[in-house]
Coordinates of C-alpha atoms in Angstrom, one line a residue:
X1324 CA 0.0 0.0 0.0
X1325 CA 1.4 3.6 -0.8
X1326 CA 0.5 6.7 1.1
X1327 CA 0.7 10.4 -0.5
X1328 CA 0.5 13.2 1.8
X1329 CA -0.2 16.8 0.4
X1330 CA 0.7 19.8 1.8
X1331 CA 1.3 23.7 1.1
X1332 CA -1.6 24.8 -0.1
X1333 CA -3.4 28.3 0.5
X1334 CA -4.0 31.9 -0.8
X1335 CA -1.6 33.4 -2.8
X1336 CA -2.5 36.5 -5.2
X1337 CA -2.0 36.9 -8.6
X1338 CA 1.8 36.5 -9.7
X1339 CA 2.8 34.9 -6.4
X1340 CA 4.7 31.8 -5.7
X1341 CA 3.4 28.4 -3.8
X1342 CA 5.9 25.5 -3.4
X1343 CA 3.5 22.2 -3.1
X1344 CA 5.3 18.6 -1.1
X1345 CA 3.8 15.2 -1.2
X1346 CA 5.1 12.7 1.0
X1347 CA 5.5 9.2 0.4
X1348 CA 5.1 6.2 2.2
X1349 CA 4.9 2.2 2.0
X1350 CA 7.3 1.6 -0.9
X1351 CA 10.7 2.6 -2.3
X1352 CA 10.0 5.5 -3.3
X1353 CA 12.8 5.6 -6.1
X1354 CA 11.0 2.7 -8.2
X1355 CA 7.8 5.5 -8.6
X1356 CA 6.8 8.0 -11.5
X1357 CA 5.1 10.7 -9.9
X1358 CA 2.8 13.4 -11.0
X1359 CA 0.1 16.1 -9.9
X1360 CA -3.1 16.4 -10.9
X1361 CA -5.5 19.8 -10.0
X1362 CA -9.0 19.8 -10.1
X1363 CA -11.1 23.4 -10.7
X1364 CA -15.2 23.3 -9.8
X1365 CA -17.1 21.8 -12.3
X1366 CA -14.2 20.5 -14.2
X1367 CA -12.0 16.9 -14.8
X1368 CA -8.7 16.3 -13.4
X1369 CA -6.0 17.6 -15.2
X1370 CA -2.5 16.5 -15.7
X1371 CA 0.1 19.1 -14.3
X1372 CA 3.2 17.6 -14.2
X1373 CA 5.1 14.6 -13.6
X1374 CA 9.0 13.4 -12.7
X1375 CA 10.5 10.3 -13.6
X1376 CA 11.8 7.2 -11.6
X1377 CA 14.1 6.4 -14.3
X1378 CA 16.6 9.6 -14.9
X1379 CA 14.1 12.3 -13.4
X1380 CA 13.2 13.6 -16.5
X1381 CA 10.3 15.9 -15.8
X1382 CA 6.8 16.7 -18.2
X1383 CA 4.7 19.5 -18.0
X1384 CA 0.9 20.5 -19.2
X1385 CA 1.2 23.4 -21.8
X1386 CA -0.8 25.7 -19.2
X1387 CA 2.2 25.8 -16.8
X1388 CA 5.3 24.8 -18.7
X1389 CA 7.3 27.9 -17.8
X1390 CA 5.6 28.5 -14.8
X1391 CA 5.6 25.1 -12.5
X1392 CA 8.3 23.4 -11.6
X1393 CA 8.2 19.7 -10.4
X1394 CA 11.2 18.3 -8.6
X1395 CA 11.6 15.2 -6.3
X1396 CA 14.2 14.3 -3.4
X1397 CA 14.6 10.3 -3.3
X1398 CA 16.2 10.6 0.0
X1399 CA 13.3 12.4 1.6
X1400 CA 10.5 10.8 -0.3
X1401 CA 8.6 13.7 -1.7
X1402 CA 7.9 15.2 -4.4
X1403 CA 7.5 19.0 -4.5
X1404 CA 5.9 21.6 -7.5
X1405 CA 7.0 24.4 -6.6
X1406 CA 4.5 27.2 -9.1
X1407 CA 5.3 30.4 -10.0
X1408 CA 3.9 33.2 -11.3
X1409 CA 0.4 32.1 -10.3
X1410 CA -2.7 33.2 -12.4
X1411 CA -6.6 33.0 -11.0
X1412 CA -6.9 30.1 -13.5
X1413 CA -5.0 27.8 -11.3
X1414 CA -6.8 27.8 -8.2
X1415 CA -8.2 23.9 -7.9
X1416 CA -7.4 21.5 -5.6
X1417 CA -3.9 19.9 -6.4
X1418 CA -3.1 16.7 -5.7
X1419 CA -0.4 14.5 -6.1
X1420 CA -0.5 10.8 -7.9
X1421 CA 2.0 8.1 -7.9
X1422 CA 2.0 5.2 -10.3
X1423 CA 4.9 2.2 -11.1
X1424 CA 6.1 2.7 -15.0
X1425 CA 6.8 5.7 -17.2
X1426 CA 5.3 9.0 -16.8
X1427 CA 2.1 8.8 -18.4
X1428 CA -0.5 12.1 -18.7
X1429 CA -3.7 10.1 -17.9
X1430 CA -5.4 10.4 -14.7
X1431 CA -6.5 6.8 -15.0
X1432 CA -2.8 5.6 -15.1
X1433 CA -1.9 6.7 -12.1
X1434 CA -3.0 4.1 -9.0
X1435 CA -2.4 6.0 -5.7
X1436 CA -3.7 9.1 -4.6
X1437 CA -3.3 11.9 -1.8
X1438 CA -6.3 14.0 -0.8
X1439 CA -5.6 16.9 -2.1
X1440 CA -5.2 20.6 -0.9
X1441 CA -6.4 23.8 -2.2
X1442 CA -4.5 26.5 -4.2
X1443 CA -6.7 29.7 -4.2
X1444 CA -5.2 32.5 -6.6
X1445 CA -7.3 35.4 -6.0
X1446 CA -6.9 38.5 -8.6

């Protein structure tokens, strides 16, 4: 069983920074792809980024390439997006997904789950 824990979420105005961690338990961590997801009201979960197991090669969503950056610390079993120059469209709840493979873009590939926390970027 794998356990993701969220955290770093809040309110943060318009062209502000937030730095998102997930921590990891219940396997080795290094053998994982990981990703985060966000989810606005009234919409599907979106892909946001992902990092590698393999060579930590990272992937981004067109919407925040530039702006997110996704990083992950083996040693300390988390994962971290660290988002920058935050716009009103990317308040949703953010969480973080973990899955064994290659980094894939679908929601449905990814088999563990945290419980998400809320990014609110007010304007």
């Amino acid at each position: 069983q794998v356990q993701l824990v969220e955290s770093g979420g809040g309110l943060v105005q318009a062209g502000g920074s937030l730095r998102l961690s997930c921590a990891a338990s219940g396997r080795p961590f290094s053998t994982w792809t990981m990703g985060w997801f966000r989810q606005a009201p009234g919409l599907g979960r979106e892909f946001v980024a992902a990092v590698s197991w393999r060579d930590g090669s990272t992937y981004y969503s067109r919407s925040v390439k530039g702006r997110f950056s996704i990083s992950r610390d083996n040693a300390k079993t988390t994962v971290y997006l660290q988002m920058n120059s935050m716009k009103p469209e990317d308040t949703a709840v953010y969480y973080c997904a973990a899955r064994v493979g290659m980094v894939q873009s679908s929601r449905a590939e990814y088999g563990y789950w945290g419980q998400g926390t809320q990014v609110t970027v007010s304007s």
